[in-house]
Amino acid sequence: QVQLVESGGGLVQAGGSLRLSCTASGSIFRINQMGWYRQAPGKQRELVAAVTSVGNTNYADSVKGRFTISRDNAKNTVYLQLSSLKPEDTAVYYCNMNVRTTASFPFNEHDYWGQGTQVTVSS
């Protein structure tokens, strides 16, 4: 079993910054892609940013140039630096990791989710 624990959300004024963290623990052989999603009230969950195991990143157009995703493989942790925040960034942010739990074939890989952390940006 794998658990993801998030931290770092909160209330911030427009233009401010926050840093989210998400750490995985449990039966982990390796972690493939890591990502952050968000869900605002009344809206579908959307991908914010993702980083592959070799460090390639992609971002939603709405956050390009403002958010930065990074990972620390030694700590099984993914970070999301949120800068120049806008009220429309208000949402619950969820981390997601694709985790391989076995070292040999057949590989056992599953997606796991964090519990979510609230980010609220006031105008």
Tab-separated table of N, CA and C in Angstrom:
chain	number	residue	atom	x	y	z
A	1	GLN	N	0.844	-1.190	0.000
A	1	GLN	CA	0.000	0.000	0.000
A	1	GLN	C	0.875	1.233	0.000
A	2	VAL	N	0.381	2.281	-0.670
A	2	VAL	CA	1.106	3.541	-0.793
A	2	VAL	C	0.224	4.673	-0.291
A	3	GLN	N	0.790	5.551	0.485
A	3	GLN	CA	0.053	6.719	0.984
A	3	GLN	C	0.762	7.997	0.511
A	4	LEU	N	-0.051	8.985	0.147
A	4	LEU	CA	0.458	10.302	-0.242
A	4	LEU	C	-0.075	11.330	0.749
A	5	VAL	N	0.808	12.122	1.296
A	5	VAL	CA	0.425	13.153	2.260
A	5	VAL	C	0.866	14.510	1.731
A	6	GLU	N	-0.099	15.416	1.648
A	6	GLU	CA	0.146	16.758	1.133
A	6	GLU	C	0.241	17.763	2.265
A	7	SER	N	0.913	18.863	1.980
A	7	SER	CA	0.966	19.978	2.916
A	7	SER	C	1.242	21.266	2.132
A	8	GLY	N	0.976	22.403	2.779
A	8	GLY	CA	1.371	23.677	2.204
A	8	GLY	C	0.268	24.569	1.711
A	9	GLY	N	-0.973	24.123	1.737
A	9	GLY	CA	-2.047	24.989	1.276
A	9	GLY	C	-2.326	26.102	2.269
A	10	GLY	N	-3.262	26.975	1.906
A	10	GLY	CA	-3.620	28.054	2.810
A	10	GLY	C	-4.301	29.196	2.103
A	11	LEU	N	-4.417	30.298	2.837
A	11	LEU	CA	-5.052	31.517	2.337
A	11	LEU	C	-3.965	32.530	2.015
A	12	VAL	N	-4.037	33.109	0.819
A	12	VAL	CA	-3.026	34.076	0.404
A	12	VAL	C	-3.693	35.160	-0.436
A	13	GLN	N	-3.129	36.344	-0.409
A	13	GLN	CA	-3.662	37.437	-1.226
A	13	GLN	C	-3.212	37.287	-2.672
A	14	ALA	N	-3.978	37.856	-3.560
A	14	ALA	CA	-3.609	37.842	-4.971
A	14	ALA	C	-2.207	38.422	-5.152
A	15	GLY	N	-1.428	37.758	-5.987
A	15	GLY	CA	-0.046	38.154	-6.202
A	15	GLY	C	0.934	37.441	-5.299
A	16	GLY	N	0.420	36.741	-4.310
A	16	GLY	CA	1.270	36.044	-3.356
A	16	GLY	C	1.740	34.694	-3.852
A	17	SER	N	2.417	33.970	-2.967
A	17	SER	CA	3.011	32.687	-3.313
A	17	SER	C	2.724	31.650	-2.239
A	18	LEU	N	2.741	30.398	-2.677
A	18	LEU	CA	2.629	29.250	-1.779
A	18	LEU	C	3.488	28.135	-2.348
A	19	ARG	N	3.873	27.203	-1.479
A	19	ARG	CA	4.585	26.014	-1.931
A	19	ARG	C	3.882	24.790	-1.364
A	20	LEU	N	3.453	23.926	-2.273
A	20	LEU	CA	2.810	22.676	-1.885
A	20	LEU	C	3.826	21.542	-1.933
A	21	SER	N	3.666	20.597	-1.015
A	21	SER	CA	4.524	19.408	-0.988
A	21	SER	C	3.648	18.166	-0.899
A	22	CYS	N	4.135	17.085	-1.449
A	22	CYS	CA	3.426	15.805	-1.373
A	22	CYS	C	4.461	14.699	-1.284
A	23	THR	N	4.390	13.905	-0.213
A	23	THR	CA	5.355	12.842	0.019
A	23	THR	C	4.669	11.483	0.031
A	24	ALA	N	5.271	10.552	-0.675
A	24	ALA	CA	4.742	9.194	-0.730
A	24	ALA	C	5.499	8.291	0.225
A	25	SER	N	4.764	7.348	0.803
A	25	SER	CA	5.381	6.354	1.681
A	25	SER	C	4.693	5.014	1.467
A	26	GLY	N	5.369	3.951	1.888
A	26	GLY	CA	4.790	2.618	1.753
A	26	GLY	C	5.646	1.730	0.878
A	27	SER	N	4.990	0.810	0.195
A	27	SER	CA	5.676	-0.176	-0.626
A	27	SER	C	5.980	0.408	-2.007
A	28	ILE	N	7.129	1.081	-2.125
A	28	ILE	CA	7.482	1.799	-3.344
A	28	ILE	C	8.768	1.227	-3.930
A	29	PHE	N	8.696	0.770	-5.200
A	29	PHE	CA	9.918	0.396	-5.900
A	29	PHE	C	10.460	1.594	-6.659
A	30	ARG	N	9.572	2.246	-7.388
A	30	ARG	CA	9.942	3.496	-8.033
A	30	ARG	C	8.678	4.278	-8.371
A	31	ILE	N	8.839	5.578	-8.533
A	31	ILE	CA	7.719	6.446	-8.879
A	31	ILE	C	7.942	6.973	-10.288
A	32	ASN	N	6.957	6.772	-11.134
A	32	ASN	CA	7.024	7.251	-12.508
A	32	ASN	C	6.612	8.729	-12.539
A	33	GLN	N	5.535	9.037	-13.199
A	33	GLN	CA	5.119	10.433	-13.280
A	33	GLN	C	4.516	10.906	-11.955
A	34	MET	N	4.797	12.163	-11.624
A	34	MET	CA	4.184	12.849	-10.481
A	34	MET	C	3.448	14.060	-11.032
A	35	GLY	N	2.339	14.400	-10.399
A	35	GLY	CA	1.596	15.542	-10.904
A	35	GLY	C	0.737	16.199	-9.847
A	36	TRP	N	0.265	17.379	-10.208
A	36	TRP	CA	-0.678	18.119	-9.374
A	36	TRP	C	-1.930	18.412	-10.190
A	37	TYR	N	-3.079	18.198	-9.576
A	37	TYR	CA	-4.371	18.502	-10.156
A	37	TYR	C	-5.073	19.472	-9.210
A	38	ARG	N	-6.104	20.108	-9.724
A	38	ARG	CA	-6.919	20.949	-8.857
A	38	ARG	C	-8.384	20.859	-9.253
A	39	GLN	N	-9.220	21.123	-8.269
A	39	GLN	CA	-10.662	21.100	-8.516
A	39	GLN	C	-11.301	22.261	-7.777
A	40	ALA	N	-11.888	23.157	-8.543
A	40	ALA	CA	-12.621	24.289	-7.985
A	40	ALA	C	-14.077	23.893	-7.828
A	41	PRO	N	-14.810	24.579	-6.948
A	41	PRO	CA	-16.220	24.255	-6.736
A	41	PRO	C	-17.017	24.292	-8.037
A	42	GLY	N	-17.758	23.231	-8.286
A	42	GLY	CA	-18.593	23.179	-9.467
A	42	GLY	C	-17.863	22.881	-10.757
A	43	LYS	N	-16.563	22.598	-10.668
A	43	LYS	CA	-15.775	22.328	-11.865
A	43	LYS	C	-15.137	20.948	-11.786
A	44	GLN	N	-14.724	20.452	-12.957
A	44	GLN	CA	-14.048	19.168	-12.994
A	44	GLN	C	-12.598	19.309	-12.543
A	45	ARG	N	-12.059	18.193	-12.062
A	45	ARG	CA	-10.651	18.180	-11.693
A	45	ARG	C	-9.809	18.338	-12.961
A	46	GLU	N	-8.780	19.183	-12.882
A	46	GLU	CA	-7.941	19.432	-14.047
A	46	GLU	C	-6.472	19.286	-13.696
A	47	LEU	N	-5.694	18.892	-14.696
A	47	LEU	CA	-4.249	18.793	-14.511
A	47	LEU	C	-3.646	20.186	-14.456
A	48	VAL	N	-2.809	20.408	-13.450
A	48	VAL	CA	-2.104	21.679	-13.311
A	48	VAL	C	-0.685	21.559	-13.860
A	49	ALA	N	0.028	20.528	-13.400
A	49	ALA	CA	1.408	20.330	-13.825
A	49	ALA	C	1.807	18.886	-13.563
A	50	ALA	N	2.771	18.409	-14.353
A	50	ALA	CA	3.263	17.050	-14.174
A	50	ALA	C	4.751	17.007	-14.475
A	51	VAL	N	5.424	16.041	-13.853
A	51	VAL	CA	6.864	15.860	-14.095
A	51	VAL	C	7.130	14.358	-14.216
A	52	THR	N	7.873	13.995	-15.262
A	52	THR	CA	8.181	12.581	-15.480
A	52	THR	C	9.361	12.152	-14.609
A	53	SER	N	9.668	10.875	-14.666
A	53	SER	CA	10.762	10.338	-13.858
A	53	SER	C	12.119	10.892	-14.283
A	54	VAL	N	12.218	11.401	-15.506
A	54	VAL	CA	13.488	11.976	-15.963
A	54	VAL	C	13.473	13.496	-15.934
A	55	GLY	N	12.407	14.065	-15.377
A	55	GLY	CA	12.386	15.503	-15.163
A	55	GLY	C	11.706	16.346	-16.212
A	56	ASN	N	11.088	15.720	-17.196
A	56	ASN	CA	10.335	16.505	-18.176
A	56	ASN	C	9.043	16.999	-17.551
A	57	THR	N	8.712	18.244	-17.829
A	57	THR	CA	7.545	18.852	-17.207
A	57	THR	C	6.543	19.327	-18.247
A	58	ASN	N	5.280	19.412	-17.836
A	58	ASN	CA	4.266	20.069	-18.655
A	58	ASN	C	3.295	20.766	-17.718
A	59	TYR	N	2.724	21.853	-18.220
A	59	TYR	CA	1.865	22.718	-17.422
A	59	TYR	C	0.572	23.041	-18.173
A	60	ALA	N	-0.478	23.277	-17.402
A	60	ALA	CA	-1.689	23.837	-17.985
A	60	ALA	C	-1.369	25.251	-18.463
A	61	ASP	N	-2.001	25.653	-19.554
A	61	ASP	CA	-1.732	26.982	-20.101
A	61	ASP	C	-2.003	28.083	-19.074
A	62	SER	N	-2.989	27.861	-18.228
A	62	SER	CA	-3.400	28.892	-17.273
A	62	SER	C	-2.362	29.160	-16.183
A	63	VAL	N	-1.387	28.248	-16.012
A	63	VAL	CA	-0.403	28.425	-14.942
A	63	VAL	C	1.024	28.557	-15.469
A	64	LYS	N	1.213	28.450	-16.760
A	64	LYS	CA	2.565	28.560	-17.329
A	64	LYS	C	3.188	29.888	-16.965
A	65	GLY	N	4.432	29.825	-16.509
A	65	GLY	CA	5.153	31.028	-16.129
A	65	GLY	C	4.888	31.479	-14.698
A	66	ARG	N	3.919	30.852	-14.044
A	66	ARG	CA	3.595	31.237	-12.657
A	66	ARG	C	3.841	30.089	-11.666
A	67	PHE	N	3.611	28.862	-12.097
A	67	PHE	CA	3.784	27.690	-11.234
A	67	PHE	C	5.000	26.894	-11.707
A	68	THR	N	5.665	26.249	-10.743
A	68	THR	CA	6.810	25.398	-11.068
A	68	THR	C	6.691	24.085	-10.311
A	69	ILE	N	6.768	22.988	-11.047
A	69	ILE	CA	6.740	21.668	-10.432
A	69	ILE	C	8.161	21.121	-10.377
A	70	SER	N	8.453	20.417	-9.285
A	70	SER	CA	9.760	19.779	-9.148
A	70	SER	C	9.599	18.520	-8.299
A	71	ARG	N	10.614	17.664	-8.338
A	71	ARG	CA	10.548	16.427	-7.580
A	71	ARG	C	11.895	16.119	-6.952
A	72	ASP	N	11.829	15.422	-5.816
A	72	ASP	CA	13.025	14.932	-5.137
A	72	ASP	C	12.856	13.428	-5.012
A	73	ASN	N	13.504	12.694	-5.875
A	73	ASN	CA	13.310	11.252	-5.913
A	73	ASN	C	13.806	10.560	-4.640
A	74	ALA	N	14.830	11.107	-4.033
A	74	ALA	CA	15.364	10.509	-2.803
A	74	ALA	C	14.353	10.591	-1.666
A	75	LYS	N	13.490	11.607	-1.736
A	75	LYS	CA	12.486	11.803	-0.683
A	75	LYS	C	11.093	11.383	-1.114
A	76	ASN	N	10.955	10.858	-2.330
A	76	ASN	CA	9.630	10.473	-2.857
A	76	ASN	C	8.646	11.633	-2.741
A	77	THR	N	9.111	12.824	-3.087
A	77	THR	CA	8.338	14.035	-2.879
A	77	THR	C	8.241	14.849	-4.156
A	78	VAL	N	7.056	15.431	-4.349
A	78	VAL	CA	6.838	16.365	-5.439
A	78	VAL	C	6.412	17.694	-4.843
A	79	TYR	N	6.879	18.767	-5.464
A	79	TYR	CA	6.580	20.116	-5.001
A	79	TYR	C	5.855	20.889	-6.096
A	80	LEU	N	5.076	21.869	-5.671
A	80	LEU	CA	4.483	22.807	-6.620
A	80	LEU	C	4.649	24.204	-6.025
A	81	GLN	N	5.457	25.015	-6.681
A	81	GLN	CA	5.640	26.403	-6.278
A	81	GLN	C	4.615	27.241	-7.027
A	82	LEU	N	3.739	27.892	-6.292
A	82	LEU	CA	2.695	28.720	-6.875
A	82	LEU	C	3.082	30.190	-6.652
A	83	SER	N	3.201	30.945	-7.723
A	83	SER	CA	3.564	32.355	-7.637
A	83	SER	C	2.569	33.187	-8.437
A	84	SER	N	2.566	34.486	-8.155
A	84	SER	CA	1.652	35.407	-8.853
A	84	SER	C	0.230	34.865	-8.839
A	85	LEU	N	-0.200	34.441	-7.673
A	85	LEU	CA	-1.488	33.774	-7.558
A	85	LEU	C	-2.643	34.710	-7.881
A	86	LYS	N	-3.683	34.132	-8.460
A	86	LYS	CA	-4.893	34.856	-8.840
A	86	LYS	C	-6.090	34.220	-8.139
A	87	PRO	N	-7.157	34.991	-7.958
A	87	PRO	CA	-8.347	34.405	-7.321
A	87	PRO	C	-8.845	33.148	-8.049
A	88	GLU	N	-8.672	33.101	-9.351
A	88	GLU	CA	-9.139	31.919	-10.105
A	88	GLU	C	-8.273	30.682	-9.872
A	89	ASP	N	-7.187	30.817	-9.133
A	89	ASP	CA	-6.388	29.650	-8.743
A	89	ASP	C	-6.963	28.961	-7.504
A	90	THR	N	-7.983	29.567	-6.909
A	90	THR	CA	-8.610	28.981	-5.732
A	90	THR	C	-9.199	27.619	-6.062
A	91	ALA	N	-8.807	26.604	-5.298
A	91	ALA	CA	-9.250	25.230	-5.555
A	91	ALA	C	-8.654	24.319	-4.493
A	92	VAL	N	-9.119	23.082	-4.496
A	92	VAL	CA	-8.441	22.029	-3.746
A	92	VAL	C	-7.407	21.408	-4.684
A	93	TYR	N	-6.185	21.345	-4.222
A	93	TYR	CA	-5.093	20.813	-5.018
A	93	TYR	C	-4.765	19.388	-4.557
A	94	TYR	N	-4.664	18.488	-5.528
A	94	TYR	CA	-4.395	17.082	-5.251
A	94	TYR	C	-3.097	16.663	-5.948
A	95	CYS	N	-2.264	15.923	-5.229
A	95	CYS	CA	-1.106	15.351	-5.902
A	95	CYS	C	-1.460	13.939	-6.380
A	96	ASN	N	-0.756	13.531	-7.405
A	96	ASN	CA	-0.975	12.227	-8.009
A	96	ASN	C	0.370	11.629	-8.358
A	97	MET	N	0.536	10.352	-8.084
A	97	MET	CA	1.776	9.669	-8.438
A	97	MET	C	1.462	8.299	-9.039
A	98	ASN	N	2.187	7.967	-10.085
A	98	ASN	CA	2.117	6.628	-10.657
A	98	ASN	C	3.267	5.824	-10.069
A	99	VAL	N	2.930	4.816	-9.276
A	99	VAL	CA	3.924	4.115	-8.460
A	99	VAL	C	4.041	2.657	-8.873
A	100	ARG	N	5.275	2.229	-9.050
A	100	ARG	CA	5.550	0.809	-9.263
A	100	ARG	C	5.934	0.193	-7.915
A	101	THR	N	5.238	-0.860	-7.536
A	101	THR	CA	5.469	-1.440	-6.212
A	101	THR	C	6.229	-2.760	-6.258
A	102	THR	N	6.532	-3.234	-7.468
A	102	THR	CA	7.265	-4.488	-7.603
A	102	THR	C	8.530	-4.281	-8.414
A	103	ALA	N	9.578	-5.055	-8.091
A	103	ALA	CA	10.868	-4.876	-8.752
A	103	ALA	C	10.996	-5.697	-10.022
A	104	SER	N	10.184	-6.737	-10.175
A	104	SER	CA	10.328	-7.620	-11.329
A	104	SER	C	8.991	-7.817	-12.005
A	105	PHE	N	9.031	-8.352	-13.210
A	105	PHE	CA	7.815	-8.619	-13.994
A	105	PHE	C	6.991	-9.695	-13.293
A	106	PRO	N	5.656	-9.616	-13.270
A	106	PRO	CA	4.840	-8.538	-13.840
A	106	PRO	C	4.865	-7.296	-12.960
A	107	PHE	N	5.100	-6.149	-13.623
A	107	PHE	CA	5.195	-4.904	-12.882
A	107	PHE	C	3.821	-4.514	-12.369
A	108	ASN	N	3.789	-4.039	-11.175
A	108	ASN	CA	2.550	-3.616	-10.548
A	108	ASN	C	2.604	-2.106	-10.407
A	109	GLU	N	1.829	-1.397	-11.240
A	109	GLU	CA	1.831	0.062	-11.221
A	109	GLU	C	0.412	0.580	-11.053
A	110	HIS	N	0.258	1.548	-10.170
A	110	HIS	CA	-1.051	2.139	-9.922
A	110	HIS	C	-0.896	3.636	-9.692
A	111	ASP	N	-1.976	4.346	-9.921
A	111	ASP	CA	-2.055	5.762	-9.589
A	111	ASP	C	-2.555	5.924	-8.157
A	112	TYR	N	-1.923	6.818	-7.429
A	112	TYR	CA	-2.337	7.134	-6.070
A	112	TYR	C	-2.573	8.640	-5.954
A	113	TRP	N	-3.479	8.991	-5.030
A	113	TRP	CA	-3.863	10.391	-4.854
A	113	TRP	C	-3.628	10.845	-3.419
A	114	GLY	N	-3.266	12.108	-3.269
A	114	GLY	CA	-3.225	12.722	-1.955
A	114	GLY	C	-4.625	13.080	-1.497
A	115	GLN	N	-4.702	13.553	-0.254
A	115	GLN	CA	-6.009	13.852	0.341
A	115	GLN	C	-6.559	15.200	-0.095
A	116	GLY	N	-5.715	16.009	-0.710
A	116	GLY	CA	-6.144	17.333	-1.148
A	116	GLY	C	-5.778	18.400	-0.126
A	117	THR	N	-5.380	19.554	-0.637
A	117	THR	CA	-5.080	20.693	0.227
A	117	THR	C	-5.713	21.951	-0.381
A	118	GLN	N	-6.373	22.731	0.466
A	118	GLN	CA	-7.118	23.901	-0.023
A	118	GLN	C	-6.168	25.071	-0.253
A	119	VAL	N	-6.283	25.672	-1.417
A	119	VAL	CA	-5.602	26.932	-1.721
A	119	VAL	C	-6.681	27.970	-2.003
A	120	THR	N	-6.656	29.053	-1.237
A	120	THR	CA	-7.630	30.123	-1.405
A	120	THR	C	-6.881	31.429	-1.653
A	121	VAL	N	-7.216	32.093	-2.749
A	121	VAL	CA	-6.564	33.344	-3.118
A	121	VAL	C	-7.609	34.452	-3.049
A	122	SER	N	-7.357	35.414	-2.183
A	122	SER	CA	-8.289	36.525	-2.020
A	122	SER	C	-7.891	37.685	-2.926
A	123	SER	N	-8.894	38.417	-3.376
A	123	SER	CA	-8.626	39.543	-4.291
A	123	SER	C	-8.372	40.833	-3.529
